[in-house]
mmCIF file of C-alpha atoms in Angstrom:
data_model
loop_
_atom_site.group_PDB
_atom_site.id
_atom_site.type_symbol
_atom_site.label_atom_id
_atom_site.label_comp_id
_atom_site.label_asym_id
_atom_site.label_seq_id
_atom_site.Cartn_x
_atom_site.Cartn_y
_atom_site.Cartn_z
ATOM 1 C CA UNK A 1 168.123 2.804 86.720
ATOM 2 C CA UNK A 2 166.272 0.260 84.620
ATOM 3 C CA UNK A 3 162.570 -0.149 85.241
ATOM 4 C CA UNK A 4 161.659 -3.524 86.736
ATOM 5 C CA UNK A 5 158.968 -4.571 84.293
ATOM 6 C CA UNK A 6 158.765 -8.179 85.398
ATOM 7 C CA UNK A 7 157.380 -7.684 88.869
ATOM 8 C CA UNK A 8 153.954 -6.436 89.960
ATOM 9 C CA UNK A 9 155.061 -3.125 91.508
ATOM 10 C CA UNK A 10 154.067 -0.182 89.333
ATOM 11 C CA UNK A 11 152.923 3.440 89.407
ATOM 12 C CA UNK A 12 149.735 3.893 87.412
ATOM 13 C CA UNK A 13 149.404 7.472 86.144
ATOM 14 C CA UNK A 14 146.009 8.747 85.026
ATOM 15 C CA UNK A 15 146.867 11.342 82.381
ATOM 16 C CA UNK A 16 143.239 12.390 82.019
ATOM 17 C CA UNK A 17 143.245 13.374 85.714
ATOM 18 C CA UNK A 18 146.155 15.758 85.088
ATOM 19 C CA UNK A 19 144.343 17.215 82.090
ATOM 20 C CA UNK A 20 141.187 17.619 84.198
ATOM 21 C CA UNK A 21 143.118 19.374 86.953
ATOM 22 C CA UNK A 22 144.593 21.879 84.523
ATOM 23 C CA UNK A 23 141.152 22.538 83.049
ATOM 24 C CA UNK A 24 139.849 23.179 86.564
ATOM 25 C CA UNK A 25 142.572 25.753 87.181
ATOM 26 C CA UNK A 26 142.047 27.386 83.787
ATOM 27 C CA UNK A 27 138.355 27.836 84.582
ATOM 28 C CA UNK A 28 139.227 29.788 87.738
ATOM 29 C CA UNK A 29 141.831 32.244 86.414
ATOM 30 C CA UNK A 30 141.702 34.959 83.728
ATOM 31 C CA UNK A 31 141.693 33.579 80.203
ATOM 32 C CA UNK A 32 144.597 35.727 79.016
ATOM 33 C CA UNK A 33 146.993 34.437 81.690
ATOM 34 C CA UNK A 34 149.660 32.082 80.331
ATOM 35 C CA UNK A 35 149.672 28.608 81.880
ATOM 36 C CA UNK A 36 153.071 26.961 82.348
ATOM 37 C CA UNK A 37 153.172 23.367 83.554
ATOM 38 C CA UNK A 38 155.987 22.518 85.944
ATOM 39 C CA UNK A 39 157.296 19.114 84.851
ATOM 40 C CA UNK A 40 160.664 19.129 86.614
ATOM 41 C CA UNK A 41 161.845 16.057 88.528
ATOM 42 C CA UNK A 42 160.226 13.778 85.941
ATOM 43 C CA UNK A 43 156.916 15.623 86.338
ATOM 44 C CA UNK A 44 157.010 15.097 90.104
ATOM 45 C CA UNK A 45 157.574 11.408 89.515
ATOM 46 C CA UNK A 46 154.698 11.058 87.054
ATOM 47 C CA UNK A 47 156.805 10.951 83.872
ATOM 48 C CA UNK A 48 157.853 14.203 82.202
ATOM 49 C CA UNK A 49 157.584 13.168 78.558
ATOM 50 C CA UNK A 50 154.267 11.332 78.804
ATOM 51 C CA UNK A 51 152.683 14.074 80.902
ATOM 52 C CA UNK A 52 153.999 16.932 78.765
ATOM 53 C CA UNK A 53 152.831 15.357 75.505
ATOM 54 C CA UNK A 54 149.360 14.755 76.901
ATOM 55 C CA UNK A 55 148.806 18.251 78.312
ATOM 56 C CA UNK A 56 150.613 20.098 75.504
ATOM 57 C CA UNK A 57 147.355 21.295 73.879
ATOM 58 C CA UNK A 58 146.192 23.213 76.965
ATOM 59 C CA UNK A 59 149.385 24.818 78.297
ATOM 60 C CA UNK A 60 151.565 27.621 76.974
ATOM 61 C CA UNK A 61 154.901 26.241 78.101
ATOM 62 C CA UNK A 62 156.808 24.022 80.494
ATOM 63 C CA UNK A 63 159.068 24.663 83.482
ATOM 64 C CA UNK A 64 161.973 22.380 84.343
ATOM 65 C CA UNK A 65 164.908 22.401 86.733
ATOM 66 C CA UNK A 66 167.899 22.110 84.405
ATOM 67 C CA UNK A 67 169.100 21.862 80.817
ATOM 68 C CA UNK A 68 168.976 18.067 80.716
ATOM 69 C CA UNK A 69 165.309 18.027 81.680
ATOM 70 C CA UNK A 70 164.656 20.590 78.947
ATOM 71 C CA UNK A 71 166.573 18.572 76.364
ATOM 72 C CA UNK A 72 164.545 15.482 77.246
ATOM 73 C CA UNK A 73 161.380 17.338 76.238
ATOM 74 C CA UNK A 74 162.899 18.719 73.051
ATOM 75 C CA UNK A 75 164.184 15.274 72.057
ATOM 76 C CA UNK A 76 160.673 13.919 72.612
ATOM 77 C CA UNK A 77 159.309 16.425 70.099
ATOM 78 C CA UNK A 78 157.880 19.080 72.442
ATOM 79 C CA UNK A 79 158.190 22.451 70.715
ATOM 80 C CA UNK A 80 156.519 24.892 73.106
ATOM 81 C CA UNK A 81 158.471 27.239 75.330
ATOM 82 C CA UNK A 82 160.568 25.667 78.090
ATOM 83 C CA UNK A 83 161.852 27.690 81.041
ATOM 84 C CA UNK A 84 164.696 26.399 83.207
ATOM 85 C CA UNK A 85 163.909 27.591 86.742
ATOM 86 C CA UNK A 86 167.349 26.946 88.228
ATOM 87 C CA UNK A 87 170.795 28.390 87.561
ATOM 88 C CA UNK A 88 172.483 26.839 84.517
ATOM 89 C CA UNK A 89 176.180 26.487 83.783
ATOM 90 C CA UNK A 90 177.296 29.269 81.440
ATOM 91 C CA UNK A 91 178.740 26.574 79.174
ATOM 92 C CA UNK A 92 175.205 25.433 78.193
ATOM 93 C CA UNK A 93 174.145 28.805 76.763
ATOM 94 C CA UNK A 94 174.951 27.889 73.121
ATOM 95 C CA UNK A 95 172.904 24.716 73.532
ATOM 96 C CA UNK A 96 170.022 26.695 75.022
ATOM 97 C CA UNK A 97 170.099 29.029 72.036
ATOM 98 C CA UNK A 98 170.221 26.137 69.590
ATOM 99 C CA UNK A 99 167.324 24.293 71.224
ATOM 100 C CA UNK A 100 165.283 27.438 71.985
ATOM 101 C CA UNK A 101 165.342 26.854 75.732
ATOM 102 C CA UNK A 102 164.771 29.811 78.053
ATOM 103 C CA UNK A 103 167.278 30.361 80.858
ATOM 104 C CA UNK A 104 166.890 32.028 84.236
ATOM 105 C CA UNK A 105 169.315 34.832 85.079
ATOM 106 C CA UNK A 106 169.611 35.190 88.842
ATOM 107 C CA UNK A 107 172.746 37.215 89.570
ATOM 108 C CA UNK A 108 175.249 39.697 88.157
ATOM 109 C CA UNK A 109 178.238 37.460 88.920
ATOM 110 C CA UNK A 110 176.791 34.716 86.721
ATOM 111 C CA UNK A 111 176.032 37.239 83.984
ATOM 112 C CA UNK A 112 179.600 38.573 84.142
ATOM 113 C CA UNK A 113 180.951 35.035 83.711
ATOM 114 C CA UNK A 114 178.676 34.530 80.722
ATOM 115 C CA UNK A 115 179.581 37.798 78.992
ATOM 116 C CA UNK A 116 183.278 37.177 79.510
ATOM 117 C CA UNK A 117 182.825 33.867 77.740
ATOM 118 C CA UNK A 118 180.293 34.903 75.110
ATOM 119 C CA UNK A 119 179.661 38.564 74.325
ATOM 120 C CA UNK A 120 177.018 37.962 71.635
ATOM 121 C CA UNK A 121 173.832 36.541 73.160
ATOM 122 C CA UNK A 122 171.672 36.884 70.050
ATOM 123 C CA UNK A 123 168.980 34.198 70.039
ATOM 124 C CA UNK A 124 169.043 33.684 73.814
ATOM 125 C CA UNK A 125 165.774 34.115 75.707
ATOM 126 C CA UNK A 126 165.916 34.715 79.451
ATOM 127 C CA UNK A 127 163.736 35.356 82.471
ATOM 128 C CA UNK A 128 165.031 37.439 85.383
ATOM 129 C CA UNK A 129 164.658 35.858 88.836
ATOM 130 C CA UNK A 130 163.955 38.192 91.762
ATOM 131 C CA UNK A 131 164.612 37.052 95.321
ATOM 132 C CA UNK A 132 161.750 38.812 97.095
ATOM 133 C CA UNK A 133 162.341 36.959 100.342
ATOM 134 C CA UNK A 134 162.741 33.257 99.549
ATOM 135 C CA UNK A 135 166.479 33.537 100.132
ATOM 136 C CA UNK A 136 167.647 31.121 97.448
ATOM 137 C CA UNK A 137 168.499 32.495 94.002
ATOM 138 C CA UNK A 138 167.663 35.847 92.476
ATOM 139 C CA UNK A 139 168.372 39.566 92.406
ATOM 140 C CA UNK A 140 167.686 41.471 95.599
ATOM 141 C CA UNK A 141 167.398 45.025 94.262
ATOM 142 C CA UNK A 142 165.843 46.938 91.419
ATOM 143 C CA UNK A 143 169.213 48.503 90.632
ATOM 144 C CA UNK A 144 170.767 45.075 89.988
ATOM 145 C CA UNK A 145 167.793 43.991 87.880
ATOM 146 C CA UNK A 146 168.048 47.138 85.746
ATOM 147 C CA UNK A 147 171.743 46.555 85.187
ATOM 148 C CA UNK A 148 171.180 42.912 84.276
ATOM 149 C CA UNK A 149 168.430 43.765 81.790
ATOM 150 C CA UNK A 150 170.499 46.502 80.139
ATOM 151 C CA UNK A 151 173.548 44.275 79.798
ATOM 152 C CA UNK A 152 171.519 41.341 78.474
ATOM 153 C CA UNK A 153 169.700 43.473 75.925
ATOM 154 C CA UNK A 154 172.964 45.128 74.944
ATOM 155 C CA UNK A 155 174.394 41.690 74.175
ATOM 156 C CA UNK A 156 171.392 40.781 72.025
ATOM 157 C CA UNK A 157 169.401 38.591 74.447
ATOM 158 C CA UNK A 158 165.602 38.695 74.592
ATOM 159 C CA UNK A 159 164.481 39.410 78.163
ATOM 160 C CA UNK A 160 161.066 37.791 77.961
ATOM 161 C CA UNK A 161 160.132 37.517 81.615
ATOM 162 C CA UNK A 162 160.701 38.409 85.235
ATOM 163 C CA UNK A 163 159.519 36.323 88.162
ATOM 164 C CA UNK A 164 159.721 35.518 91.846
ATOM 165 C CA UNK A 165 158.754 32.607 94.064
ATOM 166 C CA UNK A 166 156.805 32.689 97.322
ATOM 167 C CA UNK A 167 157.939 30.801 100.409
ATOM 168 C CA UNK A 168 154.661 30.719 102.366
ATOM 169 C CA UNK A 169 151.803 30.890 99.860
ATOM 170 C CA UNK A 170 150.532 27.532 101.127
ATOM 171 C CA UNK A 171 150.255 28.603 104.772
ATOM 172 C CA UNK A 172 147.504 30.221 106.842
ATOM 173 C CA UNK A 173 149.777 33.049 107.918
ATOM 174 C CA UNK A 174 149.946 35.649 105.133
ATOM 175 C CA UNK A 175 152.314 38.310 106.503
ATOM 176 C CA UNK A 176 155.413 36.830 104.845
ATOM 177 C CA UNK A 177 153.544 36.280 101.600
ATOM 178 C CA UNK A 178 152.311 39.875 101.580
ATOM 179 C CA UNK A 179 155.796 41.173 102.351
ATOM 180 C CA UNK A 180 157.274 39.216 99.431
ATOM 181 C CA UNK A 181 154.536 40.396 97.090
ATOM 182 C CA UNK A 182 155.111 44.013 98.116
ATOM 183 C CA UNK A 183 158.846 43.674 97.615
ATOM 184 C CA UNK A 184 158.408 42.149 94.158
ATOM 185 C CA UNK A 185 156.036 44.922 93.110
ATOM 186 C CA UNK A 186 158.441 47.513 94.487
ATOM 187 C CA UNK A 187 161.291 46.136 92.380
ATOM 188 C CA UNK A 188 159.056 46.040 89.293
ATOM 189 C CA UNK A 189 158.158 49.701 89.843
ATOM 190 C CA UNK A 190 161.852 50.630 89.801
ATOM 191 C CA UNK A 191 162.435 49.237 86.311
ATOM 192 C CA UNK A 192 162.598 51.343 83.157
ATOM 193 C CA UNK A 193 161.819 48.230 81.084
ATOM 194 C CA UNK A 194 159.231 45.649 82.115
ATOM 195 C CA UNK A 195 159.551 42.271 80.395
ATOM 196 C CA UNK A 196 156.350 41.092 78.680
ATOM 197 C CA UNK A 197 155.872 38.139 81.047
ATOM 198 C CA UNK A 198 155.602 38.817 84.788
ATOM 199 C CA UNK A 199 154.909 35.789 86.948
ATOM 200 C CA UNK A 200 154.873 35.072 90.655
ATOM 201 C CA UNK A 201 152.140 32.469 91.012
ATOM 202 C CA UNK A 202 153.042 28.877 91.778
ATOM 203 C CA UNK A 203 150.337 26.292 92.550
ATOM 204 C CA UNK A 204 149.614 27.668 96.019
ATOM 205 C CA UNK A 205 149.450 31.288 94.888
ATOM 206 C CA UNK A 206 147.165 30.370 92.004
ATOM 207 C CA UNK A 207 144.841 28.496 94.375
ATOM 208 C CA UNK A 208 144.668 30.741 97.429
ATOM 209 C CA UNK A 209 145.908 34.157 96.275
ATOM 210 C CA UNK A 210 144.377 34.374 92.815
ATOM 211 C CA UNK A 211 143.994 38.137 93.197
ATOM 212 C CA UNK A 212 147.784 38.405 92.889
ATOM 213 C CA UNK A 213 148.043 36.527 89.567
ATOM 214 C CA UNK A 214 149.950 38.566 87.004
ATOM 215 C CA UNK A 215 150.084 37.429 83.365
ATOM 216 C CA UNK A 216 151.491 33.916 83.761
ATOM 217 C CA UNK A 217 151.253 31.100 86.316
ATOM 218 C CA UNK A 218 153.554 28.163 87.040
ATOM 219 C CA UNK A 219 151.475 25.097 87.893
ATOM 220 C CA UNK A 220 153.219 22.252 89.704
ATOM 221 C CA UNK A 221 151.926 20.107 92.573
ATOM 222 C CA UNK A 222 148.275 20.938 91.940
ATOM 223 C CA UNK A 223 148.145 19.597 88.368
ATOM 224 C CA UNK A 224 149.025 16.160 89.722
ATOM 225 C CA UNK A 225 146.030 16.321 92.057
ATOM 226 C CA UNK A 226 148.061 17.070 95.181
ATOM 227 C CA UNK A 227 147.281 19.771 97.743
ATOM 228 C CA UNK A 228 150.411 21.978 98.027
ATOM 229 C CA UNK A 229 149.560 22.735 101.660
ATOM 230 C CA UNK A 230 149.037 19.118 102.691
ATOM 231 C CA UNK A 231 146.015 19.575 104.938
ATOM 232 C CA UNK A 232 146.663 23.132 106.111
ATOM 233 C CA UNK A 233 144.360 24.794 103.570
ATOM 234 C CA UNK A 234 141.325 23.324 101.837
ATOM 235 C CA UNK A 235 141.372 23.186 98.066
ATOM 236 C CA UNK A 236 138.917 25.684 96.579
ATOM 237 C CA UNK A 237 137.772 23.241 93.905
ATOM 238 C CA UNK A 238 138.029 19.580 92.966
ATOM 239 C CA UNK A 239 141.206 18.022 91.638
ATOM 240 C CA UNK A 240 141.946 14.359 91.035
ATOM 241 C CA UNK A 241 145.086 12.558 92.274
ATOM 242 C CA UNK A 242 146.836 11.228 89.188
ATOM 243 C CA UNK A 243 149.173 8.589 90.631
ATOM 244 C CA UNK A 244 148.405 5.202 92.091
ATOM 245 C CA UNK A 245 151.191 2.995 93.510
ATOM 246 C CA UNK A 246 150.378 -0.700 93.545
ATOM 247 C CA UNK A 247 151.962 -4.112 93.819
ATOM 248 C CA UNK A 248 150.949 -7.672 94.748
ATOM 249 C CA UNK A 249 151.657 -10.368 97.295
ATOM 250 C CA UNK A 250 154.517 -12.615 96.206
ATOM 251 C CA UNK A 251 154.829 -14.681 99.382
ATOM 252 C CA UNK A 252 152.435 -15.537 102.208
ATOM 253 C CA UNK A 253 153.228 -17.533 105.322
ATOM 254 C CA UNK A 254 152.090 -18.195 108.859
ATOM 255 C CA UNK A 255 154.373 -17.362 111.784
ATOM 256 C CA UNK A 256 154.024 -18.300 115.428
ATOM 257 C CA UNK A 257 153.949 -16.080 118.499
ATOM 258 C CA UNK A 258 157.431 -14.790 119.318
ATOM 259 C CA UNK A 259 158.715 -14.916 115.738
ATOM 260 C CA UNK A 260 160.786 -11.997 114.435
ATOM 261 C CA UNK A 261 160.284 -10.237 111.112
ATOM 262 C CA UNK A 262 162.772 -8.074 109.212
ATOM 263 C CA UNK A 263 166.209 -6.535 109.740
ATOM 264 C CA UNK A 264 167.108 -5.841 113.328
ATOM 265 C CA UNK A 265 164.265 -8.031 114.560
ATOM 266 C CA UNK A 266 162.272 -4.850 115.155
ATOM 267 C CA UNK A 267 158.962 -6.713 114.989
ATOM 268 C CA UNK A 268 158.032 -9.679 117.130
ATOM 269 C CA UNK A 269 154.645 -11.333 116.680
ATOM 270 C CA UNK A 270 152.511 -11.519 119.807
ATOM 271 C CA UNK A 271 150.326 -14.272 118.340
ATOM 272 C CA UNK A 272 150.015 -16.621 115.414
ATOM 273 C CA UNK A 273 149.930 -14.339 112.357
ATOM 274 C CA UNK A 274 149.797 -14.354 108.561
ATOM 275 C CA UNK A 275 152.638 -12.363 106.979
ATOM 276 C CA UNK A 276 152.660 -11.243 103.341
ATOM 277 C CA UNK A 277 155.679 -10.053 101.376
ATOM 278 C CA UNK A 278 155.496 -7.306 98.737
ATOM 279 C CA UNK A 279 158.296 -6.710 96.175
ATOM 280 C CA UNK A 280 158.893 -3.024 96.797
ATOM 281 C CA UNK A 281 161.258 -1.251 99.184
ATOM 282 C CA UNK A 282 163.391 1.790 99.821
ATOM 283 C CA UNK A 283 165.215 1.406 96.486
ATOM 284 C CA UNK A 284 161.804 2.074 94.957
ATOM 285 C CA UNK A 285 161.148 5.112 97.139
ATOM 286 C CA UNK A 286 159.145 3.371 99.885
ATOM 287 C CA UNK A 287 161.421 4.594 102.626
ATOM 288 C CA UNK A 288 162.662 2.687 105.660
ATOM 289 C CA UNK A 289 160.605 4.773 108.083
ATOM 290 C CA UNK A 290 157.332 3.363 106.713
ATOM 291 C CA UNK A 291 157.310 0.531 109.258
ATOM 292 C CA UNK A 292 154.054 0.837 111.167
ATOM 293 C CA UNK A 293 152.176 2.433 108.264
ATOM 294 C CA UNK A 294 149.519 0.561 106.272
ATOM 295 C CA UNK A 295 148.949 -0.821 102.812
ATOM 296 C CA UNK A 296 145.586 -1.848 101.398
ATOM 297 C CA UNK A 297 144.746 -5.466 100.638
ATOM 298 C CA UNK A 298 141.216 -6.468 99.655
ATOM 299 C CA UNK A 299 139.879 -3.146 100.930
ATOM 300 C CA UNK A 300 141.484 -3.589 104.333
ATOM 301 C CA UNK A 301 144.329 -1.756 106.039
ATOM 302 C CA UNK A 302 147.245 -4.059 106.710
ATOM 303 C CA UNK A 303 150.156 -2.778 108.843
ATOM 304 C CA UNK A 304 153.749 -2.898 107.628
ATOM 305 C CA UNK A 305 155.631 -5.054 110.132
ATOM 306 C CA UNK A 306 159.403 -5.249 110.336
ATOM 307 C CA UNK A 307 161.736 -2.776 108.700
ATOM 308 C CA UNK A 308 161.287 -1.818 105.092
ATOM 309 C CA UNK A 309 164.217 -3.342 103.243
ATOM 310 C CA UNK A 310 165.749 -2.370 99.918
ATOM 311 C CA UNK A 311 163.490 -4.544 97.778
ATOM 312 C CA UNK A 312 160.711 -5.900 99.993
ATOM 313 C CA UNK A 313 158.235 -5.041 102.705
ATOM 314 C CA UNK A 314 156.273 -7.371 104.954
ATOM 315 C CA UNK A 315 152.714 -6.805 106.138
ATOM 316 C CA UNK A 316 150.385 -8.473 108.590
ATOM 317 C CA UNK A 317 147.364 -9.903 106.794
ATOM 318 C CA UNK A 318 143.917 -10.599 108.263
ATOM 319 C CA UNK A 319 143.941 -13.999 106.541
ATOM 320 C CA UNK A 320 145.930 -15.986 104.010
ATOM 321 C CA UNK A 321 145.501 -14.564 100.497
ATOM 322 C CA UNK A 322 146.559 -16.184 97.220
ATOM 323 C CA UNK A 323 149.825 -15.127 95.634
ATOM 324 C CA UNK A 324 149.220 -12.292 93.210
ATOM 325 C CA UNK A 325 146.568 -10.613 95.366
ATOM 326 C CA UNK A 326 146.714 -6.855 94.593
ATOM 327 C CA UNK A 327 148.247 -4.479 97.134
ATOM 328 C CA UNK A 328 147.689 -0.704 97.070
ATOM 329 C CA UNK A 329 150.265 1.617 98.608
ATOM 330 C CA UNK A 330 148.871 4.904 97.259
ATOM 331 C CA UNK A 331 145.299 4.907 95.998
ATOM 332 C CA UNK A 332 142.051 3.220 96.911
ATOM 333 C CA UNK A 333 140.932 -0.326 97.563
ATOM 334 C CA UNK A 334 137.292 -0.855 98.387
ATOM 335 C CA UNK A 335 136.179 1.929 100.706
ATOM 336 C CA UNK A 336 139.718 2.619 101.960
ATOM 337 C CA UNK A 337 142.138 5.185 100.517
ATOM 338 C CA UNK A 338 145.777 6.044 101.164
ATOM 339 C CA UNK A 339 146.919 9.376 99.736
ATOM 340 C CA UNK A 340 150.377 10.770 99.081
ATOM 341 C CA UNK A 341 149.633 13.248 101.857
ATOM 342 C CA UNK A 342 148.921 10.364 104.264
ATOM 343 C CA UNK A 343 152.310 8.902 103.408
ATOM 344 C CA UNK A 344 153.941 12.313 103.798
ATOM 345 C CA UNK A 345 152.497 12.779 107.272
ATOM 346 C CA UNK A 346 153.887 9.417 108.321
ATOM 347 C CA UNK A 347 157.328 10.472 107.089
ATOM 348 C CA UNK A 348 157.132 13.995 108.472
ATOM 349 C CA UNK A 349 157.483 15.526 105.016
ATOM 350 C CA UNK A 350 155.363 16.818 102.105
ATOM 351 C CA UNK A 351 153.484 15.023 99.337
ATOM 352 C CA UNK A 352 155.887 16.513 96.746
ATOM 353 C CA UNK A 353 158.710 14.425 98.202
ATOM 354 C CA UNK A 354 156.635 11.245 98.334
ATOM 355 C CA UNK A 355 155.891 11.168 94.607
ATOM 356 C CA UNK A 356 159.317 12.465 93.571
ATOM 357 C CA UNK A 357 161.017 9.662 95.517
ATOM 358 C CA UNK A 358 159.291 6.894 93.562
ATOM 359 C CA UNK A 359 162.336 5.649 91.707
ATOM 360 C CA UNK A 360 162.815 4.804 88.044
ATOM 361 C CA UNK A 361 162.851 1.137 89.038
ATOM 362 C CA UNK A 362 159.069 1.390 89.371
ATOM 363 C CA UNK A 363 157.508 1.319 85.878
ATOM 364 C CA UNK A 364 155.067 4.101 85.045
ATOM 365 C CA UNK A 365 151.939 2.734 83.430
ATOM 366 C CA UNK A 366 149.824 5.370 81.681
ATOM 367 C CA UNK A 367 146.086 5.325 81.287
ATOM 368 C CA UNK A 368 143.731 7.788 79.656
#
């Protein structure tokens, strides 16, 4: 999708805030622990290339979802280690070797397919994924992990790491987290070879279970200044939200009592009102269920009236404002602030989804 550069809707990304957040985390974990920045899904909507280039000096590597996200970083000149967290097609293995991209191995069936296709894995670096209770991808037993490691090493691959992922590290209840941690440690104890990198800590684990940090951490939501738990757990130290979503009024009019606004006539004015139109809608990631939420205009909360449409939303204004008046959808205006978590609560989701849904049609503007 082509970015719409000739309209006022834009996501302003403060790269220095992301850098600050990583420095905050670094100051609270052991110095020797490797720091991997998770920049999958276009760096959670913030812009993978711009973010990765800026934070490259203070991280040890990057985590992405798939080979295409990894190639984007390589093509942009990033040379540090890149780990693909998901399952890759076996057909991409030669490309991963060529571009020095680390793959995740999560099951014996996948490994069998790979070895049947390519018996010499010299030059391939892999991490072993353990399913300690998440229930998605990964080995479930130490026996399977041992077999996978032996077969990979026998084919010439470098088994650099082993890792797991916690399902409830961002929740108050810790029984499931503790059970997963125990299971992961149990599987590690059954191995006759332990890869040099052992990692289990995502953002939430790094924040609230720092005693369980091994020798690498994968930092995602938190580096963008977002609380992985929403509001369930308080952050132990300051971080700065890095993304601001803003636009401007492109049309302002007065409507009379009884007038309808938007598709389905879901809003009917109960008095004479001033309605403003903003050029941003669900094609930009501002979903249809945001009717009834607020935007900020001139430091004041203005409710979204009528359904959010594909390209536009309408808001009730306290007075008539000139065309071009700034509108803030995520960020602050005067003394008022709307956060990604506020938006998530309105939608019944998490702040991760809010920022990831901001589409490529919205230009990313970077500031330092």
